[in-house]
Coordinates of C-alpha atoms and ligand atoms in Angstrom, one line a residue:
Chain C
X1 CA -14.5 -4.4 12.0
X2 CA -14.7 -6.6 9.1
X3 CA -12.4 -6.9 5.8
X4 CA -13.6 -5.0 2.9
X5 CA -12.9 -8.0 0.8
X6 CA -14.0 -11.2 2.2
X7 CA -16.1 -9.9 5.2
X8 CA -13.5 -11.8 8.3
X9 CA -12.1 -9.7 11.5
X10 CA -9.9 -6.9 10.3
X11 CA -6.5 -6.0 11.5
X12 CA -5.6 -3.0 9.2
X13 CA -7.7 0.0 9.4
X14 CA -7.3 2.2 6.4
X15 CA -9.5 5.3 7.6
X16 CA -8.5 7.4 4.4
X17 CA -10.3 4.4 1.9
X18 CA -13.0 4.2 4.7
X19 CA -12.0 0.4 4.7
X20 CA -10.6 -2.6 6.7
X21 CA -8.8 -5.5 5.5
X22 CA -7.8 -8.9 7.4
X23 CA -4.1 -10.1 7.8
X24 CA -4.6 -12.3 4.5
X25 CA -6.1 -9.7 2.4
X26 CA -4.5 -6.6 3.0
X27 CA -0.7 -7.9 1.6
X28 CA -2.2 -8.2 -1.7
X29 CA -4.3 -4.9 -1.7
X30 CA -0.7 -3.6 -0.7
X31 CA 0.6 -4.8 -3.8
X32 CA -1.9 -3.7 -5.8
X33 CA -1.4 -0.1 -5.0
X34 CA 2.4 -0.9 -5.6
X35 CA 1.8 -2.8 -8.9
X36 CA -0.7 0.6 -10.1
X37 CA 2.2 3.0 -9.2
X38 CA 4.6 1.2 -11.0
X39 CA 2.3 0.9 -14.0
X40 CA 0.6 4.9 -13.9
X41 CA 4.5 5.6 -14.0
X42 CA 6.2 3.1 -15.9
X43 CA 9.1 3.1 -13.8
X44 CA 10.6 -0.2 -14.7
X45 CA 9.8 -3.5 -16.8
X46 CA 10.5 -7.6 -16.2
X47 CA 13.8 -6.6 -18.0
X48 CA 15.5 -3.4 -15.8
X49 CA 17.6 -4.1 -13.4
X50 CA 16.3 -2.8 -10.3
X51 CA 18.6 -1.2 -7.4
X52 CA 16.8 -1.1 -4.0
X53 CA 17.9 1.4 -1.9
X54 CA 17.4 0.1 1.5
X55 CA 18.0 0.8 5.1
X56 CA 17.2 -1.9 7.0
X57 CA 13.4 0.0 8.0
X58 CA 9.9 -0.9 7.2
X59 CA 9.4 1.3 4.0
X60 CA 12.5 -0.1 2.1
X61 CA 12.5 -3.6 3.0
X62 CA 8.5 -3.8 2.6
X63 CA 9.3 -2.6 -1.3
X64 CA 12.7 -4.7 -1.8
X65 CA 10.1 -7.6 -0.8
X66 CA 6.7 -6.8 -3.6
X67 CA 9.8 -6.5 -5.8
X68 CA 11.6 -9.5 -5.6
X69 CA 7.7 -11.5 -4.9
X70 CA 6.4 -9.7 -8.0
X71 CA 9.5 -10.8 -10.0
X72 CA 11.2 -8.0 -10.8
X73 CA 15.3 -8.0 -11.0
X74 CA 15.7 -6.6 -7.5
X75 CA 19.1 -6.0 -6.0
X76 CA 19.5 -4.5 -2.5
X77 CA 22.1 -1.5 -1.7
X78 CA 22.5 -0.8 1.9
X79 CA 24.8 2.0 2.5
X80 CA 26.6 2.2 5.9
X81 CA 26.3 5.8 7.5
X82 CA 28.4 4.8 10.3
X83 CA 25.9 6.0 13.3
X84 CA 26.8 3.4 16.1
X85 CA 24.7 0.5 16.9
X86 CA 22.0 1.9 14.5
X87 CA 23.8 1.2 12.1
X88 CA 24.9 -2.1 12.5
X89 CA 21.3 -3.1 13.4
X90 CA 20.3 -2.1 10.6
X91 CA 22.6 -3.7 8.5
X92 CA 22.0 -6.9 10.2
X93 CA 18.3 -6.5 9.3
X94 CA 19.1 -6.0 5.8
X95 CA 21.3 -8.9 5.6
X96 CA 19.3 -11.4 7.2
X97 CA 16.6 -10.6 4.6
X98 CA 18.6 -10.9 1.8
X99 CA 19.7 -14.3 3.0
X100 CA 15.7 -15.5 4.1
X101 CA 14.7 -14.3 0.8
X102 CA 17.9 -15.2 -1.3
X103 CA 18.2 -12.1 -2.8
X104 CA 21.6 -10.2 -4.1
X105 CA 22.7 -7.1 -1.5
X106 CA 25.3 -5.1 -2.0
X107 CA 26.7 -3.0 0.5
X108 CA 28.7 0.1 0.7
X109 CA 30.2 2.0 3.6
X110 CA 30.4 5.4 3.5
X111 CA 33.6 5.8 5.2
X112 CA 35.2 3.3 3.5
X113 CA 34.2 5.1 0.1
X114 CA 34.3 8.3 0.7
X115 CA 36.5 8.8 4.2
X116 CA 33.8 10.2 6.6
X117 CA 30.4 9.0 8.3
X118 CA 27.7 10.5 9.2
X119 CA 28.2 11.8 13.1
X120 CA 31.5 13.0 11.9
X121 CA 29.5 15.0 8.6
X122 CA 27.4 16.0 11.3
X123 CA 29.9 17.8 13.3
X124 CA 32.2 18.7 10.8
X125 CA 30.2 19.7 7.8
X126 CA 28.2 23.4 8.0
X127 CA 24.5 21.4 6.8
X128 CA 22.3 19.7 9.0
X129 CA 23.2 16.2 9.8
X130 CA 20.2 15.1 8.4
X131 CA 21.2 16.7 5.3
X132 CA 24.5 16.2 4.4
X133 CA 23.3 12.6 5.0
X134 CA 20.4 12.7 2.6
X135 CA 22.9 14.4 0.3
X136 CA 24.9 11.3 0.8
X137 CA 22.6 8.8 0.5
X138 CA 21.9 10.2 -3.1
X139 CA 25.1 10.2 -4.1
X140 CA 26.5 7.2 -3.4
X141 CA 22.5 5.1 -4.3
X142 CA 23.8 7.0 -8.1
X143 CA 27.0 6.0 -7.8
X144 CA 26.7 2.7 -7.0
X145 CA 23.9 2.2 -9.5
X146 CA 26.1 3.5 -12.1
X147 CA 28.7 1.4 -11.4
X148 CA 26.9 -2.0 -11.0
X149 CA 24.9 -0.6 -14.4
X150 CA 21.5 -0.5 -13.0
X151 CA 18.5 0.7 -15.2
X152 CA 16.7 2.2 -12.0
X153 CA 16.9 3.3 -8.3
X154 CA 14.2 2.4 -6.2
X155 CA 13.3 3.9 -3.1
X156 CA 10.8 3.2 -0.1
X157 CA 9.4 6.6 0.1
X158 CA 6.1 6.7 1.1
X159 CA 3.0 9.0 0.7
X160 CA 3.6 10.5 4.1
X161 CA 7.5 11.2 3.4
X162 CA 6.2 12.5 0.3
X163 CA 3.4 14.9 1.5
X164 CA 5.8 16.1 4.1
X165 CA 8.4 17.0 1.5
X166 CA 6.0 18.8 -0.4
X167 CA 4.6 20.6 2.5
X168 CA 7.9 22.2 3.6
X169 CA 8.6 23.0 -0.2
X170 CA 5.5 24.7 -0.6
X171 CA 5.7 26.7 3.3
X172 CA 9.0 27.9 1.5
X173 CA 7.9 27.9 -2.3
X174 CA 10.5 26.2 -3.2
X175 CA 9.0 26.1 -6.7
X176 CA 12.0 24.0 -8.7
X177 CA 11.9 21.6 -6.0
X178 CA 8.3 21.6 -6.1
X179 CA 8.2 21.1 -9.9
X180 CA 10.4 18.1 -9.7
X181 CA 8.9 16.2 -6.6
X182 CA 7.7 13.5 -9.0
X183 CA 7.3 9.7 -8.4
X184 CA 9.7 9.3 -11.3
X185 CA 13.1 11.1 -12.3
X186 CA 14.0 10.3 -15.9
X187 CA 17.7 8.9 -15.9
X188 CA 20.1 11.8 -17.7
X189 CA 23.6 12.3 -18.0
X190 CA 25.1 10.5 -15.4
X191 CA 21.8 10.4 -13.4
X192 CA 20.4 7.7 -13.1
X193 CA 16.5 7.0 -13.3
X194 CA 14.6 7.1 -9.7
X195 CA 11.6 5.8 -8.6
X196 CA 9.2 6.1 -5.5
X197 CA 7.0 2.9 -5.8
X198 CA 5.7 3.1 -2.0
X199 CA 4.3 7.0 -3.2
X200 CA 0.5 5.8 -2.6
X201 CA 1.1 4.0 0.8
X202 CA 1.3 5.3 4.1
X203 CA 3.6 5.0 6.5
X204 CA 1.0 2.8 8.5
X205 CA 0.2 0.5 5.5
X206 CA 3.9 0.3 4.7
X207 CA 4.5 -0.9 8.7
X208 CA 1.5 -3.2 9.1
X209 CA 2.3 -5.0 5.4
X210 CA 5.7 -5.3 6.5
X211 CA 4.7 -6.8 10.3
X212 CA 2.2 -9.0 8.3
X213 CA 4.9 -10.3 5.9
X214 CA 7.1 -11.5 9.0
X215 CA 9.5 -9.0 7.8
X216 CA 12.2 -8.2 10.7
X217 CA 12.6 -4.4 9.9
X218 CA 14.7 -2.1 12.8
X219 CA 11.8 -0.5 14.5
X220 CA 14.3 1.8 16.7
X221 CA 14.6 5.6 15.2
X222 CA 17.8 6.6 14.1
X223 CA 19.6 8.8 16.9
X224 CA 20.5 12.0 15.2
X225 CA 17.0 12.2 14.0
X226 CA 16.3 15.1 17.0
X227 CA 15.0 18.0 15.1
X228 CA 14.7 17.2 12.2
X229 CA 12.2 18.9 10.1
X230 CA 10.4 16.3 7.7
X231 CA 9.7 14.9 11.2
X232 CA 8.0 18.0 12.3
X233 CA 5.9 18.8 9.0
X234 CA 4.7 14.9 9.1
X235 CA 3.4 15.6 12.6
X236 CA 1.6 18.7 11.6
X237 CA -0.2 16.8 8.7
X238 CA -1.2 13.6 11.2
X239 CA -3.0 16.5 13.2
X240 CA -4.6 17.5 10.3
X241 CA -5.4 14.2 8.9
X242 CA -6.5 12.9 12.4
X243 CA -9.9 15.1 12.1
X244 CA -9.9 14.8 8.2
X245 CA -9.2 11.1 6.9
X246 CA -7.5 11.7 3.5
X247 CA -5.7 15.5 3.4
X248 CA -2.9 13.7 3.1
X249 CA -3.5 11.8 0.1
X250 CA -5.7 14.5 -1.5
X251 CA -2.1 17.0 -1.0
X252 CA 0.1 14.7 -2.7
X253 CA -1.7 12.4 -4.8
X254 CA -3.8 16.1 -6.0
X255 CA -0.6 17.6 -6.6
X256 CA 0.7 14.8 -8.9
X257 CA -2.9 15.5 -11.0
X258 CA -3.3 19.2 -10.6
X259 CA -0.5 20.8 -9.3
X260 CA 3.1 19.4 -11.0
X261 CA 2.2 20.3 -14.0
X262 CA 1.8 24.0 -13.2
X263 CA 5.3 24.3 -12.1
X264 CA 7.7 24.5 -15.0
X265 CA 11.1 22.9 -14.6
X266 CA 13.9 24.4 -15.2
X267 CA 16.3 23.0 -18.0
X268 CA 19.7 23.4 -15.9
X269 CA 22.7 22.9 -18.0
X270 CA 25.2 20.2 -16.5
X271 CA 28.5 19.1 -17.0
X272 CA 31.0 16.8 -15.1
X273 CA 32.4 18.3 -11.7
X274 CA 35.8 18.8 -11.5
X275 CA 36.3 16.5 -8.9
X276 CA 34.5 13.2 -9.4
X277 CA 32.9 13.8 -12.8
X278 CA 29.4 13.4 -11.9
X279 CA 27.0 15.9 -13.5
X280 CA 26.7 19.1 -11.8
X281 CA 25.6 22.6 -12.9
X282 CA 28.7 24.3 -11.0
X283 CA 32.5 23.3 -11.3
X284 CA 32.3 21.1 -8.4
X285 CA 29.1 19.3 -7.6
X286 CA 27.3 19.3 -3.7
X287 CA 28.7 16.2 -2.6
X288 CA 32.3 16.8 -3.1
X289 CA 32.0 20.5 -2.0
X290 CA 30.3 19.0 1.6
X291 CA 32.8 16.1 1.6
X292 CA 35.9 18.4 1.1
X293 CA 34.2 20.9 3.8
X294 CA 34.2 17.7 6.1
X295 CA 36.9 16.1 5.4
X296 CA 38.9 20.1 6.0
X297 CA 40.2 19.4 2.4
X298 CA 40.6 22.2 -0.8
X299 CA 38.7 20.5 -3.7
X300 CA 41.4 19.8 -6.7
X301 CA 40.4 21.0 -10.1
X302 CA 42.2 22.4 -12.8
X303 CA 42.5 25.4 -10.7
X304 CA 42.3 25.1 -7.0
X305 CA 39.0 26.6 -5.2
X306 CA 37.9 26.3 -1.7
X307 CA 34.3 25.5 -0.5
X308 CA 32.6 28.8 -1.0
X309 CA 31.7 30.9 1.9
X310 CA 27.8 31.1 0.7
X311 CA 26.9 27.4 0.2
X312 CA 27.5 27.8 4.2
X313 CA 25.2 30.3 4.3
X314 CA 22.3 29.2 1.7
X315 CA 22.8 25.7 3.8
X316 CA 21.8 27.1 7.3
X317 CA 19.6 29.8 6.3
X318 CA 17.6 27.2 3.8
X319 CA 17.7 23.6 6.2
X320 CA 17.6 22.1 3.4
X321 CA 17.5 18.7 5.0
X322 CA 13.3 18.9 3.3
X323 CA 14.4 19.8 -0.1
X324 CA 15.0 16.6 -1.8
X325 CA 18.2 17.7 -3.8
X326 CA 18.2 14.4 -5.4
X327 CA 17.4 15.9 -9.0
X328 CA 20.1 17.1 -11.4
X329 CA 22.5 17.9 -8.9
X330 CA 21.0 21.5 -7.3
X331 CA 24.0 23.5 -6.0
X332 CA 23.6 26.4 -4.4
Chain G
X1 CA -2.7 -5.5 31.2
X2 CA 0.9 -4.6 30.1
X3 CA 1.4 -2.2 27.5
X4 CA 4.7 -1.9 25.6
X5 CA 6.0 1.2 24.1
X6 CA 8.7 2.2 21.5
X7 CA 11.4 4.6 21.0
X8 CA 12.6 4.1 23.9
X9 CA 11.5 1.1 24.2
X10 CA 9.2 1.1 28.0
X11 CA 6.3 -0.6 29.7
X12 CA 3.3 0.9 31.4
X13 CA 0.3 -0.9 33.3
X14 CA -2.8 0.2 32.2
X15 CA -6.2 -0.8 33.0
X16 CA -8.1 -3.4 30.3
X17 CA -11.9 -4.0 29.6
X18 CA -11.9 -1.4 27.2
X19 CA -11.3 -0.6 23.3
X20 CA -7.8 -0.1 22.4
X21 CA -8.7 3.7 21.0
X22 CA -9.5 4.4 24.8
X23 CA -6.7 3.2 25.7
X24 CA -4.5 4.9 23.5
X25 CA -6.4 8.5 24.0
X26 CA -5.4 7.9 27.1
X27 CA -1.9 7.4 26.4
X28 CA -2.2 10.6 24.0
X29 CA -1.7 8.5 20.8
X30 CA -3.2 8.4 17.9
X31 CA -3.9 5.2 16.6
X32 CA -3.1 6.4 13.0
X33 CA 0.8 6.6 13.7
X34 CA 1.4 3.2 15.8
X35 CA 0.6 -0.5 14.7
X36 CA -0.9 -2.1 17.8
X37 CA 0.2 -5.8 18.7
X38 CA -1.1 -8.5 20.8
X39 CA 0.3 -11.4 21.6
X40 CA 1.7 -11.4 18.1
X41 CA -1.2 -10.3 15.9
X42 CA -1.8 -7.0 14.8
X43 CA -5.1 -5.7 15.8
X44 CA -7.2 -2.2 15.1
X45 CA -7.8 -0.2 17.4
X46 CA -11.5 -1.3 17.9
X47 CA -10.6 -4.1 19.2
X48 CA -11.6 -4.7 22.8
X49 CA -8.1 -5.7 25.5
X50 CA -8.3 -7.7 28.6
X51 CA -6.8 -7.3 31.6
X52 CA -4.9 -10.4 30.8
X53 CA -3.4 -9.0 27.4
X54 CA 0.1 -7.9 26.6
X55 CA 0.2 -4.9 23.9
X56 CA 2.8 -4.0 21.9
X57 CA 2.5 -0.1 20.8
X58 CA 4.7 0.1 17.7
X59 CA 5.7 3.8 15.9
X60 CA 5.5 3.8 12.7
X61 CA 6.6 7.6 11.7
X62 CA 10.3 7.9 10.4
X63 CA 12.2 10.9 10.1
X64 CA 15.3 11.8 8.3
X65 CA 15.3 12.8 4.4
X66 CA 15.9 9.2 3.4
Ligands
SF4_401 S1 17.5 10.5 10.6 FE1 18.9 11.9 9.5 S2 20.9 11.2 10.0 FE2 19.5 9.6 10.6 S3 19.5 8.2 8.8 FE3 17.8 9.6 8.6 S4 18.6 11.3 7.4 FE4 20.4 10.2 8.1
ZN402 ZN1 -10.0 -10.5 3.9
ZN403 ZN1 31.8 15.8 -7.5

């Protein structure tokens, strides 16, 4: 196989474009794609000041590095979930690229912060551990954002986390979740403004860009990833997309043209939770209701409440671990 | 030729002389998930192995809302 570009031996096989590219090509058709998203979206300008979100994986630290090569004010968060040698691979990953490219990281641990980690949420908590994790991860991304005044949040998901997402929303009709699965989330009281600049890439271009860039990502899966259900839709679509180069794209990318716009969103109202003050539609907002189920505590308001029996119940009858809850602070 | 797989991390001998699609349809991969490897450089899967080579099979699905 040849490169699309300049004709010499490929070593990246995009079947979806029906194109090749060789290892000193395809990084800057990578960034391209990154550069149009950005753009199509205006997510951020030479002036934000951009928080990475990243993990110490391909996706995130394949983003953290167009940023910081493209010139943008790039800052890296990792956030320390606690899960064993995982995670202190992984933080060693992120670290040592933050010090090869001499960029700023910050790092928060969740147990330090917030008095629990992930295997013990797991256990503890009545959601999935996938979920109370992602539900984590959110909060404390916002958080920190907030609190180091960040314009934006970036994040390494890419068109095959995002297709996936959107197939288990639709399989359920999750239709507010559906109408907000955008590449951007305008920043609003207290939230602040997210962005998916990897959303055209696939998992494969995100893995061989970071490979060709030298980039030392953690290659091992996380250990509590066992049935987890993202993982199961994304394996369903590669069937799919195996015989049919493309579905993939067509889903997501087609939805973003076609099909958002069809699903209205909802204006929820919001106001501060009673607890930590970060907006919420209820009196106390998701995180602190999981956190004070995991941490066996009564959540302290004006008036005293405990974790209400049905958030146990929407939790496990929902698996909510594919909704991406990420948007204005969803509840129930 | 030695191929080396991921998550968990294992090694399996496998006859070369052939395309690297053959030899992952053999395997029961599909090529579009895993970055192939060898000796270093990343190759695509029409790429012919040797007996000689060493392949690195590298997953590239994650899970996990993230
Ligand atoms: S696989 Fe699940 S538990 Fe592990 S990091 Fe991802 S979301 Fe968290
Ligand atoms: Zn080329
Ligand atoms: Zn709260």
């Amino acid at each position: 196989m040849r490169c699309k570009r300049c004709r010499g031996p490929a070593v990246v096989e995009v079947r979806r474009h029906n194109a090749a590219f060789c290892k000193e090509c395809f990084p800057g058709v990578f960034t391209e794609q990154v550069r149009k998203a950005i753009r199509r979206f205006e997510m951020f300008g030479r002036d934000d000041r951009v928080l990475v979100a990243v993990s110490g994986g391909k996706d995130s630290l394949a983003l953290w590095d167009v940023l910081l090569d493209l010139g943008y004010d790039a800052t890296g968060l990792y956030l320390g979930l606690g899960i064993g040698e995982y995670s202190d691979r992984s933080h060693d990953a992120t670290e040592a690229f933050a010090r090869e490219r001499g960029a700023e990281l910050r790092v928060v641990d969740l147990a330090d912060e917030y008095g629990y980690d992930i295997p013990t949420a797991g256990r503890e908590g009545s959601r999935s551990t996938c979920a109370v994790c992602g539900l984590s991860k959110r909060y404390a991304f916002n958080a920190a954002a907030l609190d180091g005044d960040f314009d934006v949040i970036a994040t390494g998901h890419n068109l095959d986390d995002e297709a996936a997402t959107l197939l288990g929303n639709t399989l359920r009709w999750n239709t507010d979740f559906i109408a907000r699965q955008s590449p951007l989330l305008p920043g609003r009281d207290g939230f602040v403004k997210k962005v998916k600049p990897l959303h055209r890439l696939s998992e494969l271009e995100t893995a061989a860009f970071a490979f060709l860039r030298g980039i030392d990502y953690v290659v091992e899966e996380c250990p509590l990833v066992a049935g987890n259900t993202q993982l199961r839709y994304k394996e369903a679509m590669n069937a799919i997309e195996a015989t049919s180069p493309g579905t993939k794209a067509q889903f997501f990318l087609g939805y973003l043209d076609r099909g958002m716009p069809l699903f209205a969103q909802d204006d929820v109202v919001l106001r501060p939770c009673e607890s930590c003050g970060h907006p919420t539609t209820g009196r106390f907002c998701a995180f602190c209701r999981a956190r004070a189920q995991v941490l066996d505590r009564r959540l302290e308001g004006p008036g005293i409440e405990e974790v209400p029996d049905e958030d146990r119940d929407v939790a496990r009858s929902l698996s909510d671990e594919v909704m991406p809850v990420e948007i204005y602070g969803r509840t129930t | 030729m030695k191929v080396k797989l991921r998550n968990p991390d294992r090694q399996v001998d496998l006859p070369g002389g052939r395309p690297i699609r053959e030899v992952l349809d053999e395997l029961g991969i599909d090529g579009d998930t895993v970055l192939v490897i060898r000796d270093g450089e990343l190759v695509t899967r029409h790429e012919q192995v040797g007996d000689d080579d060493e392949l690195e099979v590298r997953p590239v699905i994650s899970g996990g809302s993230r």
